[in-house]
PDB file of C-alpha atoms in Angstrom:
ATOM      1  CA  SER A 751      -2.655  15.359  31.518  1.00  0.00           C
ATOM      2  CA  THR A 752      -0.861  16.904  28.529  1.00  0.00           C
ATOM      3  CA  GLN A 753       0.590  13.582  26.878  1.00  0.00           C
ATOM      4  CA  ALA A 754      -1.862  12.964  23.865  1.00  0.00           C
ATOM      5  CA  ARG A 755      -1.596  15.928  22.195  1.00  0.00           C
ATOM      6  CA  ALA A 756       2.960  16.514  23.177  1.00  0.00           C
ATOM      7  CA  PHE A 757       2.393  12.499  21.643  1.00  0.00           C
ATOM      8  CA  SER A 758       0.419  13.773  18.636  1.00  0.00           C
ATOM      9  CA  TRP A 759       2.941  16.449  17.836  1.00  0.00           C
ATOM     10  CA  PHE A 760       5.680  13.980  18.120  1.00  0.00           C
ATOM     11  CA  ALA A 761       3.814  11.018  16.203  1.00  0.00           C
ATOM     12  CA  PHE A 762       2.699  14.136  13.429  1.00  0.00           C
ATOM     13  CA  SER A 763       6.493  14.850  13.039  1.00  0.00           C
ATOM     14  CA  GLY A 764       7.141  11.521  11.698  1.00  0.00           C
ATOM     15  CA  ASN A 765       3.591  11.791   9.131  1.00  0.00           C
ATOM     16  CA  LEU A 766       5.583  14.278   8.518  1.00  0.00           C
ATOM     17  CA  GLY A 767       8.208  12.616   6.961  1.00  0.00           C
ATOM     18  CA  ILE A 768       5.948   9.725   5.838  1.00  0.00           C
ATOM     19  CA  PHE A 769       4.409  13.051   3.546  1.00  0.00           C
ATOM     20  CA  LEU A 770       8.097  14.218   2.300  1.00  0.00           C
ATOM     21  CA  GLY A 771       9.790  11.181   2.343  1.00  0.00           C
ATOM     22  CA  PRO A 772       7.876   9.091  -0.883  1.00  0.00           C
ATOM     23  CA  LEU A 773       7.527  12.248  -3.204  1.00  0.00           C
ATOM     24  CA  LEU A 774      11.231  12.878  -2.789  1.00  0.00           C
ATOM     25  CA  GLY A 775      12.174   9.365  -3.169  1.00  0.00           C
ATOM     26  CA  GLY A 776       9.619   9.213  -5.920  1.00  0.00           C
ATOM     27  CA  ALA A 777      10.671  12.541  -7.508  1.00  0.00           C
ATOM     28  CA  LEU A 778      14.229  12.089  -7.705  1.00  0.00           C
ATOM     29  CA  ALA A 779      13.710   7.874  -8.951  1.00  0.00           C
ATOM     30  CA  ASP A 780      15.270   7.132 -11.687  1.00  0.00           C
ATOM     31  CA  PRO A 781      16.819  10.517 -13.266  1.00  0.00           C
ATOM     32  CA  VAL A 782      18.499   9.960 -16.890  1.00  0.00           C
ATOM     33  CA  ARG A 783      14.385   8.524 -17.529  1.00  0.00           C
ATOM     34  CA  GLN A 784      12.607  11.816 -15.485  1.00  0.00           C
ATOM     35  CA  TYR A 785      15.291  14.219 -16.238  1.00  0.00           C
ATOM     36  CA  PRO A 786      16.751  13.248 -19.590  1.00  0.00           C
ATOM     37  CA  GLY A 787      18.507  17.819 -19.859  1.00  0.00           C
ATOM     38  CA  VAL A 788      20.053  17.338 -16.986  1.00  0.00           C
ATOM     39  CA  PHE A 789      21.339  13.587 -16.392  1.00  0.00           C
ATOM     40  CA  GLY A 790      21.025  11.991 -19.851  1.00  0.00           C
ATOM     41  CA  ASN A 791      24.695  11.624 -20.321  1.00  0.00           C
ATOM     42  CA  ILE A 792      25.556  10.302 -16.504  1.00  0.00           C
ATOM     43  CA  GLY A 793      26.200   6.615 -17.367  1.00  0.00           C
ATOM     44  CA  PHE A 794      26.406   6.399 -13.754  1.00  0.00           C
ATOM     45  CA  PHE A 795      23.081   7.056 -13.092  1.00  0.00           C
ATOM     46  CA  GLU A 796      21.455   4.997 -15.698  1.00  0.00           C
ATOM     47  CA  LYS A 797      23.393   2.410 -13.872  1.00  0.00           C
ATOM     48  CA  TYR A 798      22.205   2.766 -10.742  1.00  0.00           C
ATOM     49  CA  PRO A 799      18.660   4.255 -11.264  1.00  0.00           C
ATOM     50  CA  TYR A 800      17.720   4.561  -7.098  1.00  0.00           C
ATOM     51  CA  VAL A 801      21.353   6.034  -5.888  1.00  0.00           C
ATOM     52  CA  LEU A 802      20.605   9.443  -6.343  1.00  0.00           C
ATOM     53  CA  SER A 803      17.325   9.285  -4.128  1.00  0.00           C
ATOM     54  CA  SER A 804      19.441   7.355  -2.419  1.00  0.00           C
ATOM     55  CA  PHE A 805      22.209   9.527  -1.488  1.00  0.00           C
ATOM     56  CA  VAL A 806      20.116  12.754  -0.372  1.00  0.00           C
ATOM     57  CA  VAL A 807      17.724  10.422   1.807  1.00  0.00           C
ATOM     58  CA  ALA A 808      21.336   9.590   3.426  1.00  0.00           C
ATOM     59  CA  LEU A 809      21.893  13.370   4.024  1.00  0.00           C
ATOM     60  CA  ILE A 810      19.074  13.887   5.240  1.00  0.00           C
ATOM     61  CA  GLY A 811      19.278  11.340   7.436  1.00  0.00           C
ATOM     62  CA  ALA A 812      22.657  12.019   8.295  1.00  0.00           C
ATOM     63  CA  THR A 813      21.422  15.405   9.617  1.00  0.00           C
ATOM     64  CA  ALA A 814      19.874  13.860  12.964  1.00  0.00           C
ATOM     65  CA  ALA A 815      22.823  13.084  13.908  1.00  0.00           C
ATOM     66  CA  VAL A 816      24.111  16.352  14.098  1.00  0.00           C
ATOM     67  CA  SER A 817      21.084  17.934  15.465  1.00  0.00           C
ATOM     68  CA  SER A 818      21.565  15.297  18.348  1.00  0.00           C
ATOM     69  CA  ALA A 819      24.952  16.057  19.163  1.00  0.00           C
ATOM     70  CA  CYS A 820      24.247  19.837  19.005  1.00  0.00           C
ATOM     71  CA  PHE A 821      20.489  20.519  19.521  1.00  0.00           C
ATOM     72  CA  VAL A 822      19.059  17.969  22.086  1.00  0.00           C
ATOM     73  CA  GLU A 823      19.603  18.484  25.535  1.00  0.00           C
ATOM     74  CA  GLU A 824      20.849  15.549  27.636  1.00  0.00           C
ATOM     75  CA  THR A 825      18.125  14.257  29.944  1.00  0.00           C
ATOM     76  CA  LEU A 826      21.203  12.247  32.595  1.00  0.00           C
ATOM     77  CA  LYS A 827      22.549  15.935  33.785  1.00  0.00           C
ATOM     78  CA  LYS A 828      22.603  14.783  37.273  1.00  0.00           C
ATOM     79  CA  GLU A 829      20.962  12.445  40.019  1.00  0.00           C
ATOM     80  CA  PRO A 830      17.725  14.085  40.958  1.00  0.00           C
ATOM     81  CA  VAL A 831      17.298  14.103  45.076  1.00  0.00           C
ATOM     82  CA  VAL A 832      14.402  12.012  45.629  1.00  0.00           C
ATOM     83  CA  VAL A 833      12.426  12.893  49.076  1.00  0.00           C
ATOM     84  CA  ASP A 834      10.986  10.811  51.085  1.00  0.00           C
ATOM     85  CA  ARG A 835       7.276  10.874  53.161  1.00  0.00           C
ATOM     86  CA  ASP A 836       8.886  12.733  56.345  1.00  0.00           C
ATOM     87  CA  GLY A 837      10.969  15.150  53.971  1.00  0.00           C
ATOM     88  CA  GLY A 838      14.300  13.801  54.288  1.00  0.00           C
ATOM     89  CA  GLU A 839      16.075  12.887  51.065  1.00  0.00           C
ATOM     90  CA  ALA A 840      15.403   9.047  50.410  1.00  0.00           C
ATOM     91  CA  THR A 841      17.712   5.882  50.238  1.00  0.00           C
ATOM     92  CA  SER A 842      19.064   3.576  47.428  1.00  0.00           C
ATOM     93  CA  ASP A 843      16.826   0.900  49.501  1.00  0.00           C
ATOM     94  CA  ALA A 844      13.595   3.264  49.826  1.00  0.00           C
ATOM     95  CA  LEU A 845      13.834   4.230  46.051  1.00  0.00           C
ATOM     96  CA  THR A 846      14.412  -0.004  44.857  1.00  0.00           C
ATOM     97  CA  GLU A 847      10.965  -0.646  47.128  1.00  0.00           C
ATOM     98  CA  SER A 848       9.595   2.545  45.659  1.00  0.00           C
ATOM     99  CA  GLY A 849       9.610   1.825  42.606  1.00  0.00           C
ATOM    100  CA  ASP A 850      12.310  -0.385  40.992  1.00  0.00           C
ATOM    101  CA  LEU A 851      11.027  -4.015  40.107  1.00  0.00           C
ATOM    102  CA  SER A 852      12.582  -6.999  38.304  1.00  0.00           C
ATOM    103  CA  THR A 853      11.454  -7.507  34.143  1.00  0.00           C
ATOM    104  CA  LEU A 854       9.858 -10.227  35.372  1.00  0.00           C
ATOM    105  CA  GLN A 855       8.070  -8.500  37.829  1.00  0.00           C
ATOM    106  CA  LEU A 856       7.499  -5.656  36.051  1.00  0.00           C
ATOM    107  CA  LEU A 857       6.172  -8.561  33.076  1.00  0.00           C
ATOM    108  CA  LYS A 858       3.691  -9.881  35.805  1.00  0.00           C
ATOM    109  CA  SER A 859       2.417  -6.665  37.095  1.00  0.00           C
ATOM    110  CA  PRO A 860      -1.724  -6.011  36.175  1.00  0.00           C
ATOM    111  CA  GLY A 861      -2.207  -5.305  32.745  1.00  0.00           C
ATOM    112  CA  VAL A 862       1.295  -4.717  31.689  1.00  0.00           C
ATOM    113  CA  GLY A 863       1.391  -8.609  29.520  1.00  0.00           C
ATOM    114  CA  MET A 864      -2.161  -7.588  28.192  1.00  0.00           C
ATOM    115  CA  VAL A 865      -1.214  -4.423  26.842  1.00  0.00           C
ATOM    116  CA  LEU A 866       2.856  -5.569  25.831  1.00  0.00           C
ATOM    117  CA  TYR A 867       0.407  -8.394  23.117  1.00  0.00           C
ATOM    118  CA  THR A 868      -1.863  -5.483  22.212  1.00  0.00           C
ATOM    119  CA  TYR A 869       0.648  -3.305  21.429  1.00  0.00           C
ATOM    120  CA  GLY A 870       3.132  -5.804  19.075  1.00  0.00           C
ATOM    121  CA  HIS A 871      -1.000  -7.145  17.546  1.00  0.00           C
ATOM    122  CA  ILE A 872      -1.100  -3.836  16.754  1.00  0.00           C
ATOM    123  CA  MET A 873       2.801  -3.254  15.675  1.00  0.00           C
ATOM    124  CA  VAL A 874       1.826  -6.865  12.698  1.00  0.00           C
ATOM    125  CA  LEU A 875      -1.495  -4.645  11.185  1.00  0.00           C
ATOM    126  CA  ALA A 876       1.589  -2.235  10.340  1.00  0.00           C
ATOM    127  CA  PHE A 877       4.058  -3.487   9.472  1.00  0.00           C
ATOM    128  CA  ALA A 878       2.059  -6.128   7.096  1.00  0.00           C
ATOM    129  CA  TYR A 879       0.335  -3.705   5.722  1.00  0.00           C
ATOM    130  CA  THR A 880       3.433  -1.102   5.586  1.00  0.00           C
ATOM    131  CA  ALA A 881       5.155  -4.000   3.519  1.00  0.00           C
ATOM    132  CA  ILE A 882       2.258  -5.039   1.257  1.00  0.00           C
ATOM    133  CA  ILE A 883       0.810  -1.649  -0.165  1.00  0.00           C
ATOM    134  CA  PRO A 884       3.633  -0.119  -2.177  1.00  0.00           C
ATOM    135  CA  VAL A 885       3.967  -3.922  -3.628  1.00  0.00           C
ATOM    136  CA  PHE A 886       0.837  -4.144  -3.880  1.00  0.00           C
ATOM    137  CA  TRP A 887       0.048  -1.208  -5.752  1.00  0.00           C
ATOM    138  CA  PHE A 888       2.793  -1.726  -8.238  1.00  0.00           C
ATOM    139  CA  THR A 889       1.428  -5.190  -9.178  1.00  0.00           C
ATOM    140  CA  PRO A 890      -0.736  -5.510 -12.099  1.00  0.00           C
ATOM    141  CA  VAL A 891      -4.926  -5.597 -12.018  1.00  0.00           C
ATOM    142  CA  ASN A 892      -4.819  -9.183 -13.510  1.00  0.00           C
ATOM    143  CA  LEU A 893      -2.221 -10.536 -10.931  1.00  0.00           C
ATOM    144  CA  GLY A 894      -4.638  -8.296  -7.719  1.00  0.00           C
ATOM    145  CA  GLY A 895      -2.783  -4.798  -7.847  1.00  0.00           C
ATOM    146  CA  TYR A 896      -3.702  -1.618  -9.210  1.00  0.00           C
ATOM    147  CA  ASP A 897      -0.868  -1.650 -11.974  1.00  0.00           C
ATOM    148  CA  PHE A 898       0.428   2.162 -10.394  1.00  0.00           C
ATOM    149  CA  THR A 899       3.882   3.896 -11.798  1.00  0.00           C
ATOM    150  CA  PRO A 900       6.395   4.689  -9.265  1.00  0.00           C
ATOM    151  CA  LEU A 901       5.360   7.964  -9.437  1.00  0.00           C
ATOM    152  CA  GLN A 902       1.636   7.240  -8.320  1.00  0.00           C
ATOM    153  CA  ILE A 903       2.523   5.248  -6.144  1.00  0.00           C
ATOM    154  CA  SER A 904       5.360   8.515  -4.323  1.00  0.00           C
ATOM    155  CA  LEU A 905       1.862   9.908  -4.151  1.00  0.00           C
ATOM    156  CA  MET A 906      -0.607   7.749  -2.416  1.00  0.00           C
ATOM    157  CA  MET A 907       2.235   6.924  -0.113  1.00  0.00           C
ATOM    158  CA  GLY A 908       2.061  11.325   0.339  1.00  0.00           C
ATOM    159  CA  LEU A 909      -1.101  11.237   0.502  1.00  0.00           C
ATOM    160  CA  ASN A 910      -0.780   8.701   3.461  1.00  0.00           C
ATOM    161  CA  GLY A 911       1.215  10.259   5.569  1.00  0.00           C
ATOM    162  CA  ALA A 912      -0.095  13.077   4.668  1.00  0.00           C
ATOM    163  CA  SER A 913      -3.875  11.903   6.252  1.00  0.00           C
ATOM    164  CA  GLN A 914      -2.150  10.082   9.423  1.00  0.00           C
ATOM    165  CA  ALA A 915      -0.861  13.622   9.920  1.00  0.00           C
ATOM    166  CA  ALA A 916      -4.015  15.050   9.805  1.00  0.00           C
ATOM    167  CA  TRP A 917      -5.818  12.332  12.503  1.00  0.00           C
ATOM    168  CA  LEU A 918      -3.017  12.214  14.900  1.00  0.00           C
ATOM    169  CA  LEU A 919      -2.965  16.075  14.770  1.00  0.00           C
ATOM    170  CA  LEU A 920      -6.310  17.068  15.099  1.00  0.00           C
ATOM    171  CA  VAL A 921      -8.509  14.107  15.584  1.00  0.00           C
ATOM    172  CA  PHE A 922      -6.715  12.186  18.281  1.00  0.00           C
ATOM    173  CA  PRO A 923      -6.180  14.321  20.867  1.00  0.00           C
ATOM    174  CA  PRO A 924     -10.072  15.378  21.632  1.00  0.00           C
ATOM    175  CA  LEU A 925     -11.132  12.596  20.731  1.00  0.00           C
ATOM    176  CA  GLN A 926      -8.631  10.850  22.993  1.00  0.00           C
ATOM    177  CA  ARG A 927     -10.022  13.355  25.966  1.00  0.00           C
ATOM    178  CA  LYS A 928     -13.468  11.737  25.117  1.00  0.00           C
ATOM    179  CA  ILE A 929     -13.208   8.365  25.272  1.00  0.00           C
ATOM    180  CA  GLY A 930      -9.875   7.925  26.195  1.00  0.00           C
ATOM    181  CA  SER A 931      -7.201   5.791  24.983  1.00  0.00           C
ATOM    182  CA  ASN A 932      -7.982   1.856  24.809  1.00  0.00           C
ATOM    183  CA  GLY A 933     -11.985   3.652  23.368  1.00  0.00           C
ATOM    184  CA  VAL A 934      -8.933   4.920  20.691  1.00  0.00           C
ATOM    185  CA  ILE A 935      -8.121   1.580  20.111  1.00  0.00           C
ATOM    186  CA  ARG A 936     -11.401  -0.496  20.094  1.00  0.00           C
ATOM    187  CA  LEU A 937     -12.150   1.745  17.670  1.00  0.00           C
ATOM    188  CA  CYS A 938      -9.795   2.091  15.600  1.00  0.00           C
ATOM    189  CA  ALA A 939     -10.259  -1.715  16.004  1.00  0.00           C
ATOM    190  CA  LEU A 940     -13.529  -2.112  14.031  1.00  0.00           C
ATOM    191  CA  ALA A 941     -12.592   0.415  11.510  1.00  0.00           C
ATOM    192  CA  TYR A 942      -9.383  -2.239  10.666  1.00  0.00           C
ATOM    193  CA  PRO A 943     -11.296  -4.520   8.635  1.00  0.00           C
ATOM    194  CA  LEU A 944     -13.123  -1.662   6.553  1.00  0.00           C
ATOM    195  CA  PHE A 945      -9.381  -0.490   5.642  1.00  0.00           C
ATOM    196  CA  PHE A 946      -7.765  -3.452   4.381  1.00  0.00           C
ATOM    197  CA  LEU A 947     -11.182  -4.590   2.769  1.00  0.00           C
ATOM    198  CA  LEU A 948     -10.996  -1.077   0.050  1.00  0.00           C
ATOM    199  CA  CYS A 949      -7.418  -2.794  -1.226  1.00  0.00           C
ATOM    200  CA  PRO A 950      -9.237  -5.923  -2.866  1.00  0.00           C
ATOM    201  CA  LEU A 951     -12.368  -3.833  -3.188  1.00  0.00           C
ATOM    202  CA  GLY A 952     -10.190  -1.047  -5.419  1.00  0.00           C
ATOM    203  CA  ASN A 953      -8.695  -4.401  -7.170  1.00  0.00           C
ATOM    204  CA  VAL A 954     -12.885  -5.610  -8.517  1.00  0.00           C
ATOM    205  CA  LEU A 955     -13.493  -2.224  -9.560  1.00  0.00           C
ATOM    206  CA  LEU A 956     -10.364  -2.628 -12.494  1.00  0.00           C
ATOM    207  CA  ARG A 957     -10.986  -5.674 -13.073  1.00  0.00           C
ATOM    208  CA  VAL A 958     -14.441  -4.099 -14.473  1.00  0.00           C
ATOM    209  CA  GLY A 959     -12.818  -2.299 -16.311  1.00  0.00           C
ATOM    210  CA  THR A 960     -15.656  -0.465 -17.099  1.00  0.00           C
ATOM    211  CA  ASP A 961     -15.461   3.720 -17.384  1.00  0.00           C
ATOM    212  CA  GLY A 962     -17.722   3.700 -14.157  1.00  0.00           C
ATOM    213  CA  SER A 963     -15.784   1.377 -12.117  1.00  0.00           C
ATOM    214  CA  VAL A 964     -12.547   2.659 -13.232  1.00  0.00           C
ATOM    215  CA  LYS A 965     -13.851   6.040 -12.410  1.00  0.00           C
ATOM    216  CA  ALA A 966     -15.352   4.658  -9.321  1.00  0.00           C
ATOM    217  CA  PHE A 967     -11.692   3.729  -8.058  1.00  0.00           C
ATOM    218  CA  TRP A 968     -10.516   7.197  -8.374  1.00  0.00           C
ATOM    219  CA  ILE A 969     -12.764   8.291  -6.523  1.00  0.00           C
ATOM    220  CA  LEU A 970     -12.488   5.272  -3.340  1.00  0.00           C
ATOM    221  CA  LEU A 971      -8.922   4.745  -3.318  1.00  0.00           C
ATOM    222  CA  PRO A 972      -8.207   8.402  -1.733  1.00  0.00           C
ATOM    223  CA  LEU A 973     -11.389   8.792  -0.020  1.00  0.00           C
ATOM    224  CA  GLY A 974     -11.039   5.689   1.681  1.00  0.00           C
ATOM    225  CA  LEU A 975      -6.601   5.996   1.628  1.00  0.00           C
ATOM    226  CA  ALA A 976      -7.587   9.614   3.626  1.00  0.00           C
ATOM    227  CA  ILE A 977      -9.763   8.708   6.192  1.00  0.00           C
ATOM    228  CA  GLY A 978      -9.035   4.998   6.674  1.00  0.00           C
ATOM    229  CA  CYS A 979      -5.056   6.363   7.957  1.00  0.00           C
ATOM    230  CA  GLY A 980      -7.756   7.012  10.789  1.00  0.00           C
ATOM    231  CA  VAL A 981      -6.472   3.971  12.512  1.00  0.00           C
ATOM    232  CA  SER A 982      -2.949   5.333  12.499  1.00  0.00           C
ATOM    233  CA  MET A 983      -3.944   6.447  16.368  1.00  0.00           C
ATOM    234  CA  SER A 984      -4.044   3.086  18.121  1.00  0.00           C
ATOM    235  CA  PHE A 985      -0.454   3.528  17.447  1.00  0.00           C
ATOM    236  CA  THR A 986      -0.039   6.775  19.487  1.00  0.00           C
ATOM    237  CA  ALA A 987      -3.095   5.575  22.305  1.00  0.00           C
ATOM    238  CA  ILE A 988      -1.183   2.077  22.570  1.00  0.00           C
ATOM    239  CA  GLN A 989       1.816   4.025  23.824  1.00  0.00           C
ATOM    240  CA  LEU A 990       0.036   6.070  25.991  1.00  0.00           C
ATOM    241  CA  VAL A 991      -1.919   3.413  27.844  1.00  0.00           C
ATOM    242  CA  LEU A 992       1.790   1.423  27.780  1.00  0.00           C
ATOM    243  CA  ASN A 993       2.968   4.438  29.556  1.00  0.00           C
ATOM    244  CA  ASP A 994      -0.493   4.239  31.831  1.00  0.00           C
ATOM    245  CA  VAL A 995       0.010   0.587  32.334  1.00  0.00           C
ATOM    246  CA  SER A 996       3.373   1.647  34.360  1.00  0.00           C
ATOM    247  CA  PRO A 997       3.197   0.967  37.272  1.00  0.00           C
ATOM    248  CA  SER A 998       6.404   3.079  38.237  1.00  0.00           C
ATOM    249  CA  PRO A 999       7.885   5.863  36.928  1.00  0.00           C
ATOM    250  CA  ARG A1000      11.119   4.587  37.048  1.00  0.00           C
ATOM    251  CA  VAL A1001      10.625   1.493  34.998  1.00  0.00           C
ATOM    252  CA  LEU A1002       8.731   3.067  31.694  1.00  0.00           C
ATOM    253  CA  GLY A1003      12.797   2.606  30.634  1.00  0.00           C
ATOM    254  CA  THR A1004      12.624  -1.022  31.235  1.00  0.00           C
ATOM    255  CA  LEU A1005       8.834  -1.378  29.772  1.00  0.00           C
ATOM    256  CA  ASN A1006       8.980   1.036  26.841  1.00  0.00           C
ATOM    257  CA  ALA A1007      12.031  -0.905  26.153  1.00  0.00           C
ATOM    258  CA  LEU A1008      10.169  -4.838  26.322  1.00  0.00           C
ATOM    259  CA  ALA A1009       7.489  -3.039  24.004  1.00  0.00           C
ATOM    260  CA  LEU A1010      10.328  -2.058  21.645  1.00  0.00           C
ATOM    261  CA  THR A1011      11.998  -5.662  21.788  1.00  0.00           C
ATOM    262  CA  GLY A1012       9.680  -7.151  20.590  1.00  0.00           C
ATOM    263  CA  SER A1013       7.921  -4.681  18.148  1.00  0.00           C
ATOM    264  CA  SER A1014      11.379  -4.625  16.864  1.00  0.00           C
ATOM    265  CA  ALA A1015      11.393  -8.488  16.731  1.00  0.00           C
ATOM    266  CA  LEU A1016       8.289  -8.801  14.446  1.00  0.00           C
ATOM    267  CA  ARG A1017       9.855  -5.955  12.112  1.00  0.00           C
ATOM    268  CA  ALA A1018      12.909  -8.284  11.417  1.00  0.00           C
ATOM    269  CA  PHE A1019      10.157 -10.879   9.837  1.00  0.00           C
ATOM    270  CA  CYS A1020       6.748  -9.047   9.040  1.00  0.00           C
ATOM    271  CA  PRO A1021       7.945  -7.324   5.689  1.00  0.00           C
ATOM    272  CA  ALA A1022       9.203 -11.198   4.706  1.00  0.00           C
ATOM    273  CA  LEU A1023       6.425 -13.224   5.431  1.00  0.00           C
ATOM    274  CA  PHE A1024       3.793 -11.013   4.127  1.00  0.00           C
ATOM    275  CA  THR A1025       5.068 -10.073   0.910  1.00  0.00           C
ATOM    276  CA  SER A1026       5.776 -13.680   1.148  1.00  0.00           C
ATOM    277  CA  LEU A1027       2.116 -14.530   1.488  1.00  0.00           C
ATOM    278  CA  PHE A1028       1.440 -11.944  -0.904  1.00  0.00           C
ATOM    279  CA  ALA A1029       3.573 -13.124  -4.192  1.00  0.00           C
ATOM    280  CA  LEU A1030       1.894 -16.986  -3.103  1.00  0.00           C
ATOM    281  CA  GLY A1031      -1.391 -15.514  -3.281  1.00  0.00           C
ATOM    282  CA  ALA A1032      -0.744 -13.051  -6.675  1.00  0.00           C
ATOM    283  CA  ARG A1033       1.155 -16.416  -8.275  1.00  0.00           C
ATOM    284  CA  THR A1034      -1.295 -18.464  -7.554  1.00  0.00           C
ATOM    285  CA  GLN A1035      -4.322 -16.908  -7.914  1.00  0.00           C
ATOM    286  CA  LEU A1036      -5.719 -18.638  -4.175  1.00  0.00           C
ATOM    287  CA  ALA A1037      -9.772 -16.129  -4.094  1.00  0.00           C
ATOM    288  CA  GLY A1038      -8.785 -13.903  -7.237  1.00  0.00           C
ATOM    289  CA  GLY A1039      -4.956 -13.052  -5.723  1.00  0.00           C
ATOM    290  CA  HIS A1040      -6.949 -12.001  -3.006  1.00  0.00           C
ATOM    291  CA  ALA A1041      -6.052 -14.273  -0.159  1.00  0.00           C
ATOM    292  CA  ILE A1042      -3.162 -11.668   1.724  1.00  0.00           C
ATOM    293  CA  TRP A1043      -6.403  -9.751   2.195  1.00  0.00           C
ATOM    294  CA  ILE A1044      -8.728 -12.596   3.546  1.00  0.00           C
ATOM    295  CA  LEU A1045      -5.706 -13.626   6.199  1.00  0.00           C
ATOM    296  CA  LEU A1046      -5.067  -9.884   7.029  1.00  0.00           C
ATOM    297  CA  LEU A1047      -8.923  -9.275   7.688  1.00  0.00           C
ATOM    298  CA  MET A1048      -8.847 -12.312   9.914  1.00  0.00           C
ATOM    299  CA  LEU A1049      -5.612 -10.833  11.839  1.00  0.00           C
ATOM    300  CA  ALA A1050      -7.821  -7.323  11.782  1.00  0.00           C
ATOM    301  CA  SER A1051     -10.708  -8.350  13.402  1.00  0.00           C
ATOM    302  CA  GLY A1052      -8.702 -10.184  16.071  1.00  0.00           C
ATOM    303  CA  LEU A1053      -7.485  -6.781  17.149  1.00  0.00           C
ATOM    304  CA  SER A1054     -10.879  -6.064  18.202  1.00  0.00           C
ATOM    305  CA  VAL A1055     -11.039  -9.589  20.755  1.00  0.00           C
ATOM    306  CA  THR A1056      -8.125  -8.233  22.411  1.00  0.00           C
TER     307      THR A1056
END
């Protein structure tokens, strides 16, 4: 009954990192140029302009190992005693019959295959967008991008993380309670194409180049990004659906492992694939450099069908 709220806090912590991480990286990148009074005479930082941000982020990441070792309680301290219907202790055979399934049996369970596919579909959209967007923002306007500076990119990524955190913490729990997890996914599926459409629309405004179009761009971009980040609710919603479709609590670990294995496989090639397609479209100026967004619009539209 409280899992929607719990997962919202879980997602919020992740998005807090998404908010702070780009700001930190942008502030520490190329310190010789940004802070010449402090780092101007240090040749090491001139030769490796991103090493300072990398060191700091690595140090922060190292705290995860320390905190996990010292403060996170182990969940498997002892094997719990399971009581059968007659009040006696259940045997291992009874436990197997009551919940343990092979991986193949789990995949054939009602709804599991479709939920895993939907999980993968949502992850493809997420991986494609997060891989393309920094490159897209950096790309010159005449090639189909926004020609942002690294600082502007980090600020927009910070806004992205803050907006996702707000949606997940403030909107998702009551919305999920009202329309259900699948209802949230359906709503996000309708919003995804509009969210993607904002990107090429922004480039069109910049290409026009008038004072009015540029002002419209700077109004549309932050507002559209803040509102459009609501699609991130689909990440938490599909996780809840994954938990709900499990035929037994005893196979939740296997089911999540299958979902994460599929997600990891997609993560292995999606960034390289979609950034390469973006670069190809920008170089050939296919559809005015917007070919990648046409592809993503098609993929996003398919989520509604799923």
